[in-house]
Amino acid sequence: MTTPAIAAADWGTTRLRLWLLDAQGNVVAERRGDDGMTSAREKGFSTVLEDHLAALGAPDTLPVVICGMAGARQGWLEAPYVDVPATLAEVLRGAARVDDARRDIRIVPGMAQRLAEAPDVMRGEETQLAGAKLAGRGRHLVCMPGTHSKWVRVEDGGVAGFGTWPTGELYSVLAAHSILRHSLGDRPASVAADNLHFRRWCETALENGGDVSSRLFSIRAAGLLQGLGPDDAAACLSGLLIGGEIASARRRHEAGKEPIILITSGALGVLYSAALGLAGLEIQPVDADEAVRAGLFEAANHNGMIAGGTTA
Amino acid sequence: MTTPAIAAADWGTTRLRLWLLDAQGNVVAERRGDDGMTSAREKGFSTVLEDHLAALGAPDTLPVVICGMAGARQGWLEAPYVDVPATLAEVLRGAARVDDARRDIRIVPGMAQRLAEAPDVMRGEETQLAGAKLAGRGRHLVCMPGTHSKWVRVEDGGVAGFGTWPTGELYSVLAAHSILRHSLGDRPASVAADNLHFRRWCETALENGGDVSSRLFSIRAAGLLQGLGPDDAAACLSGLLIGGEIASARRRHEAGKEPIILITSGALGVLYSAALGLAGLEIQPVDADEAVRAGLFEAANHNGMIAGGTTA
């Protein structure tokens, strides 16, 4: 195989994704694991990482750049937050170095918004943002859907502010632990973006400006009174929560005419594209996997980790 | 003891409350149990009820009037919903009779709102409403806080429409199963209405028109960035959810200048009183226990269950 120049890892709470990249940032090899921060705390971060590197046949001296929850206080090594407003270059340059490792390992810091009325944090998304190749000038509004969806206001290459909507977490917690478990059943089918219930409930939430809690119980009642089945109930809940997120975020971040940069991939990207369309918003899609890889490669370059690379 | 004329039971999902009342509706004896609908389904509703009646020394022929989830499809005997709009007298008169019982046992029906865009159901609250002794003329907006808070629009003695906000359930599910469990800890203190965090987050939610999901993650971030402790995090979550409910409900039900009828009791009543005050709404408090008892007594009278009582 081509000689790798760097290993890049997106290490979240529940998942690890690892790539070997050449000196131009092209993928040489890839690996995914379920040993996110939570399980790595038990096995040891170094052990988990070295096992995955060995499985990919990575050389002993290959440097590793990491983003995500591995840099949290409960992670491998705390990479202290960079406060907004800040440029993405400032963030990438702040990578923390793991001292006792036999190879060069650095962890990209997260970002913090220390506002009394809207404190917020992110870890991992800042790297995706850096890799999304936004135009250096102008205002962008970026939507990054997920367990904890982030909406980020980017101005002239810097992060001006951001917010978190725990849409994915609300969905799974309500589906498993609330009265809606009776409506959704054990294994509802994955939601399709052209499901009429998804679209109708999304529109309702958009009209209600992000007021979601007033409609949650209606999903249960629609099962009792109108025979709504489990798959459609799942579509209602998904549409309601995603529509509510978009209504709320567009107001809070004063979305204008410019397209929303949607950084995502897979099925979730399809649902958000549909929902943003229902909201009358244009989108400019960016693949989340490519973005985080490009951001990690840029972080490696910024920190002089790639032989012959361009140090900023 | 005074001879009881009727036994009255509020039989919900998780709790049973039973009173023996005399022919004027005064309490002769009282009993509370944890054998709500869920556990009564296993033990048998009749067995559970007879055990409690025996413990109170009730005569074998004493009739029993019941409201709540015991009348649900999964309960003892389905008491089919009465659809809105309907008068409360119509609801009470619709009590279903348990056929195979050795005594006269009737279950008050719930109410259903069969609107395509806002289907909803209640069971138990209709009886509280009937017992709240609202003026027979005019418009009233009634707030009944709880696991599934109900807001009911009453017009000229009839229920015109209602909505459910699952505020209590959201609180417990998020506290136990979401990322906020790290913020609230295992046993946060019960929330005080004068807690500054409760008041501030309630005000934020009121300003945001019921948009709650945009602020949930901020509770976690305030712990990480501002050292917010578990008890105050619980106050934030409570204020956010209750404020969000009030903002949403007042808009949906077009709350005017008239006072909100607040049917509640205990600590929750104090929190809702404070939150409604922050929203600038006047309240007219009604004790929930007294209301449900009075409603059950009225149902017994409406169905001719009380010797010498007034049948409507």
GROMACS .gro file of N, CA, C and O in nm, chain A residues 164-223:
model
  240
  164THR      N    1  -2.664   2.401   2.045
  164THR     CA    2  -2.682   2.256   2.039
  164THR      C    3  -2.830   2.222   2.056
  164THR      O    4  -2.895   2.273   2.147
  165TRP      N    5  -2.880   2.137   1.970
  165TRP     CA    6  -3.016   2.082   1.982
  165TRP      C    7  -3.002   1.930   1.996
  165TRP      O    8  -2.957   1.864   1.901
  166PRO      N    9  -3.038   1.874   2.111
  166PRO     CA   10  -3.014   1.730   2.133
  166PRO      C   11  -3.121   1.643   2.067
  166PRO      O   12  -3.181   1.557   2.130
  167THR      N   13  -3.141   1.665   1.939
  167THR     CA   14  -3.251   1.603   1.866
  167THR      C   15  -3.239   1.451   1.860
  167THR      O   16  -3.336   1.379   1.886
  168GLY      N   17  -3.121   1.401   1.825
  168GLY     CA   18  -3.103   1.256   1.818
  168GLY      C   19  -3.121   1.191   1.953
  168GLY      O   20  -3.181   1.083   1.965
  169GLU      N   21  -3.072   1.256   2.056
  169GLU     CA   22  -3.087   1.200   2.190
  169GLU      C   23  -3.232   1.203   2.236
  169GLU      O   24  -3.282   1.106   2.294
  170LEU      N   25  -3.303   1.314   2.210
  170LEU     CA   26  -3.445   1.320   2.244
  170LEU      C   27  -3.521   1.207   2.176
  170LEU      O   28  -3.605   1.140   2.237
  171TYR      N   29  -3.490   1.185   2.049
  171TYR     CA   30  -3.560   1.079   1.976
  171TYR      C   31  -3.539   0.944   2.045
  171TYR      O   32  -3.634   0.873   2.075
  172SER      N   33  -3.414   0.910   2.073
  172SER     CA   34  -3.391   0.775   2.126
  172SER      C   35  -3.439   0.762   2.270
  172SER      O   36  -3.493   0.657   2.308
  173VAL      N   37  -3.424   0.867   2.350
  173VAL     CA   38  -3.470   0.859   2.489
  173VAL      C   39  -3.623   0.851   2.496
  173VAL      O   40  -3.678   0.772   2.573
  174LEU      N   41  -3.691   0.930   2.415
  174LEU     CA   42  -3.838   0.926   2.417
  174LEU      C   43  -3.890   0.795   2.359
  174LEU      O   44  -3.987   0.739   2.410
  175ALA      N   45  -3.824   0.746   2.255
  175ALA     CA   46  -3.869   0.620   2.194
  175ALA      C   47  -3.852   0.503   2.290
  175ALA      O   48  -3.932   0.410   2.291
  176ALA      N   49  -3.748   0.509   2.373
  176ALA     CA   50  -3.720   0.395   2.461
  176ALA      C   51  -3.783   0.407   2.599
  176ALA      O   52  -3.818   0.307   2.661
  177HIS      N   53  -3.798   0.530   2.651
  177HIS     CA   54  -3.830   0.544   2.793
  177HIS      C   55  -3.957   0.622   2.823
  177HIS      O   56  -3.996   0.630   2.939
  178SER      N   57  -4.020   0.685   2.725
  178SER     CA   58  -4.141   0.763   2.755
  178SER      C   59  -4.264   0.682   2.717
  178SER      O   60  -4.255   0.571   2.663
  179ILE      N   61  -4.381   0.740   2.737
  179ILE     CA   62  -4.506   0.673   2.700
  179ILE      C   63  -4.509   0.645   2.549
  179ILE      O   64  -4.582   0.557   2.504
  180LEU      N   65  -4.428   0.717   2.472
  180LEU     CA   66  -4.426   0.695   2.327
  180LEU      C   67  -4.369   0.559   2.289
  180LEU      O   68  -4.382   0.515   2.174
  181ARG      N   69  -4.305   0.490   2.384
  181ARG     CA   70  -4.256   0.355   2.352
  181ARG      C   71  -4.373   0.265   2.316
  181ARG      O   72  -4.359   0.173   2.235
  182HIS      N   73  -4.491   0.291   2.374
  182HIS     CA   74  -4.609   0.212   2.338
  182HIS      C   75  -4.652   0.242   2.194
  182HIS      O   76  -4.713   0.158   2.128
  183SER      N   77  -4.625   0.362   2.147
  183SER     CA   78  -4.666   0.400   2.012
  183SER      C   79  -4.565   0.352   1.908
  183SER      O   80  -4.603   0.311   1.798
  184LEU      N   81  -4.435   0.361   1.940
  184LEU     CA   82  -4.332   0.327   1.843
  184LEU      C   83  -4.298   0.178   1.842
  184LEU      O   84  -4.241   0.129   1.745
  185GLY      N   85  -4.331   0.110   1.950
  185GLY     CA   86  -4.298  -0.032   1.958
  185GLY      C   87  -4.149  -0.055   1.972
  185GLY      O   88  -4.071   0.039   1.992
  186ASP      N   89  -4.110  -0.180   1.963
  186ASP     CA   90  -3.972  -0.218   1.990
  186ASP      C   91  -3.876  -0.181   1.878
  186ASP      O   92  -3.763  -0.141   1.900
  187ARG      N   93  -3.920  -0.198   1.755
  187ARG     CA   94  -3.828  -0.179   1.643
  187ARG      C   95  -3.899  -0.111   1.527
  187ARG      O   96  -3.925  -0.174   1.424
  188PRO      N   97  -3.930   0.019   1.541
  188PRO     CA   98  -3.994   0.084   1.426
  188PRO      C   99  -3.897   0.089   1.308
  188PRO      O  100  -3.775   0.092   1.327
  189ALA      N  101  -3.952   0.082   1.187
  189ALA     CA  102  -3.870   0.091   1.067
  189ALA      C  103  -3.800   0.227   1.064
  189ALA      O  104  -3.847   0.322   1.124
  190SER      N  105  -3.687   0.234   0.996
  190SER     CA  106  -3.620   0.363   0.986
  190SER      C  107  -3.709   0.456   0.902
  190SER      O  108  -3.782   0.412   0.814
  191VAL      N  109  -3.703   0.582   0.936
  191VAL     CA  110  -3.796   0.680   0.879
  191VAL      C  111  -3.753   0.721   0.739
  191VAL      O  112  -3.636   0.749   0.715
  192ALA      N  113  -3.849   0.721   0.647
  192ALA     CA  114  -3.821   0.765   0.510
  192ALA      C  115  -3.863   0.911   0.494
  192ALA      O  116  -3.965   0.953   0.548
  193ALA      N  117  -3.782   0.986   0.420
  193ALA     CA  118  -3.807   1.130   0.407
  193ALA      C  119  -3.935   1.159   0.331
  193ALA      O  120  -3.988   1.271   0.340
  194ASP      N  121  -3.986   1.063   0.253
  194ASP     CA  122  -4.112   1.090   0.182
  194ASP      C  123  -4.234   1.036   0.257
  194ASP      O  124  -4.345   1.039   0.205
  195ASN      N  125  -4.212   0.988   0.380
  195ASN     CA  126  -4.325   0.946   0.462
  195ASN      C  127  -4.414   1.069   0.490
  195ASN      O  128  -4.365   1.173   0.535
  196LEU      N  129  -4.542   1.055   0.462
  196LEU     CA  130  -4.633   1.171   0.476
  196LEU      C  131  -4.643   1.219   0.620
  196LEU      O  132  -4.660   1.337   0.646
  197HIS      N  133  -4.634   1.125   0.715
  197HIS     CA  134  -4.638   1.165   0.856
  197HIS      C  135  -4.514   1.246   0.893
  197HIS      O  136  -4.523   1.346   0.963
  198PHE      N  137  -4.398   1.199   0.844
  198PHE     CA  138  -4.275   1.275   0.868
  198PHE      C  139  -4.293   1.418   0.820
  198PHE      O  140  -4.263   1.514   0.891
  199ARG      N  141  -4.345   1.433   0.699
  199ARG     CA  142  -4.355   1.567   0.639
  199ARG      C  143  -4.459   1.653   0.712
  199ARG      O  144  -4.435   1.771   0.738
  200ARG      N  145  -4.572   1.591   0.746
  200ARG     CA  146  -4.679   1.670   0.808
  200ARG      C  147  -4.637   1.718   0.948
  200ARG      O  148  -4.657   1.834   0.984
  201TRP      N  149  -4.575   1.630   1.025
  201TRP     CA  150  -4.535   1.669   1.160
  201TRP      C  151  -4.418   1.765   1.158
  201TRP      O  152  -4.402   1.850   1.245
  202CYS      N  153  -4.334   1.751   1.059
  202CYS     CA  154  -4.224   1.845   1.042
  202CYS      C  155  -4.281   1.984   1.014
  202CYS      O  156  -4.239   2.084   1.075
  203GLU      N  157  -4.380   1.991   0.926
  203GLU     CA  158  -4.441   2.120   0.894
  203GLU      C  159  -4.511   2.181   1.016
  203GLU      O  160  -4.502   2.302   1.040
  204THR      N  161  -4.578   2.097   1.093
  204THR     CA  162  -4.642   2.147   1.216
  204THR      C  163  -4.538   2.209   1.309
  204THR      O  164  -4.559   2.318   1.363
  205ALA      N  165  -4.428   2.140   1.328
  205ALA     CA  166  -4.324   2.191   1.417
  205ALA      C  167  -4.264   2.320   1.362
  205ALA      O  168  -4.234   2.413   1.438
  206LEU      N  169  -4.248   2.328   1.231
  206LEU     CA  170  -4.193   2.450   1.170
  206LEU      C  171  -4.288   2.567   1.194
  206LEU      O  172  -4.245   2.679   1.225
  207GLU      N  173  -4.419   2.540   1.185
  207GLU     CA  174  -4.518   2.646   1.208
  207GLU      C  175  -4.521   2.691   1.353
  207GLU      O  176  -4.553   2.805   1.383
  208ASN      N  177  -4.486   2.598   1.444
  208ASN     CA  178  -4.495   2.629   1.586
  208ASN      C  179  -4.364   2.685   1.643
  208ASN      O  180  -4.349   2.693   1.765
  209GLY      N  181  -4.271   2.718   1.558
  209GLY     CA  182  -4.151   2.787   1.604
  209GLY      C  183  -4.064   2.708   1.699
  209GLY      O  184  -3.996   2.766   1.784
  210GLY      N  185  -4.063   2.576   1.689
  210GLY     CA  186  -3.975   2.497   1.775
  210GLY      C  187  -4.042   2.448   1.901
  210GLY      O  188  -3.980   2.384   1.984
  211ASP      N  189  -4.172   2.477   1.916
  211ASP     CA  190  -4.247   2.426   2.030
  211ASP      C  191  -4.282   2.280   2.001
  211ASP      O  192  -4.374   2.249   1.927
  212VAL      N  193  -4.207   2.191   2.060
  212VAL     CA  194  -4.219   2.047   2.034
  212VAL      C  195  -4.304   1.978   2.140
  212VAL      O  196  -4.384   1.890   2.110
  213SER      N  197  -4.291   2.023   2.266
  213SER     CA  198  -4.351   1.947   2.375
  213SER      C  199  -4.503   1.949   2.370
  213SER      O  200  -4.568   1.858   2.422
  214SER      N  201  -4.560   2.049   2.303
  214SER     CA  202  -4.707   2.055   2.295
  214SER      C  203  -4.764   1.947   2.203
  214SER      O  204  -4.885   1.924   2.202
  215ARG      N  205  -4.679   1.882   2.122
  215ARG     CA  206  -4.730   1.784   2.026
  215ARG      C  207  -4.689   1.641   2.055
  215ARG      O  208  -4.737   1.548   1.990
  216LEU      N  209  -4.597   1.622   2.149
  216LEU     CA  210  -4.546   1.487   2.174
  216LEU      C  211  -4.658   1.389   2.209
  216LEU      O  212  -4.666   1.280   2.154
  217PHE      N  213  -4.745   1.431   2.300
  217PHE     CA  214  -4.849   1.340   2.346
  217PHE      C  215  -4.951   1.310   2.236
  217PHE      O  216  -5.018   1.205   2.239
  218SER      N  217  -4.961   1.399   2.138
  218SER     CA  218  -5.053   1.376   2.026
  218SER      C  219  -5.016   1.250   1.948
  218SER      O  220  -5.102   1.186   1.887
  219ILE      N  221  -4.888   1.214   1.950
  219ILE     CA  222  -4.847   1.091   1.880
  219ILE      C  223  -4.910   0.970   1.948
  219ILE      O  224  -4.962   0.880   1.882
  220ARG      N  225  -4.910   0.973   2.080
  220ARG     CA  226  -4.974   0.865   2.155
  220ARG      C  227  -5.125   0.864   2.129
  220ARG      O  228  -5.186   0.760   2.102
  221ALA      N  229  -5.184   0.984   2.135
  221ALA     CA  230  -5.329   0.995   2.116
  221ALA      C  231  -5.369   0.952   1.975
  221ALA      O  232  -5.474   0.890   1.954
  222ALA      N  233  -5.283   0.983   1.876
  222ALA     CA  234  -5.315   0.942   1.738
  222ALA      C  235  -5.314   0.791   1.725
  222ALA      O  236  -5.386   0.734   1.642
  223GLY      N  237  -5.233   0.724   1.806
  223GLY     CA  238  -5.236   0.578   1.808
  223GLY      C  239  -5.367   0.526   1.866
  223GLY      O  240  -5.427   0.434   1.814
   0.00000   0.00000   0.00000
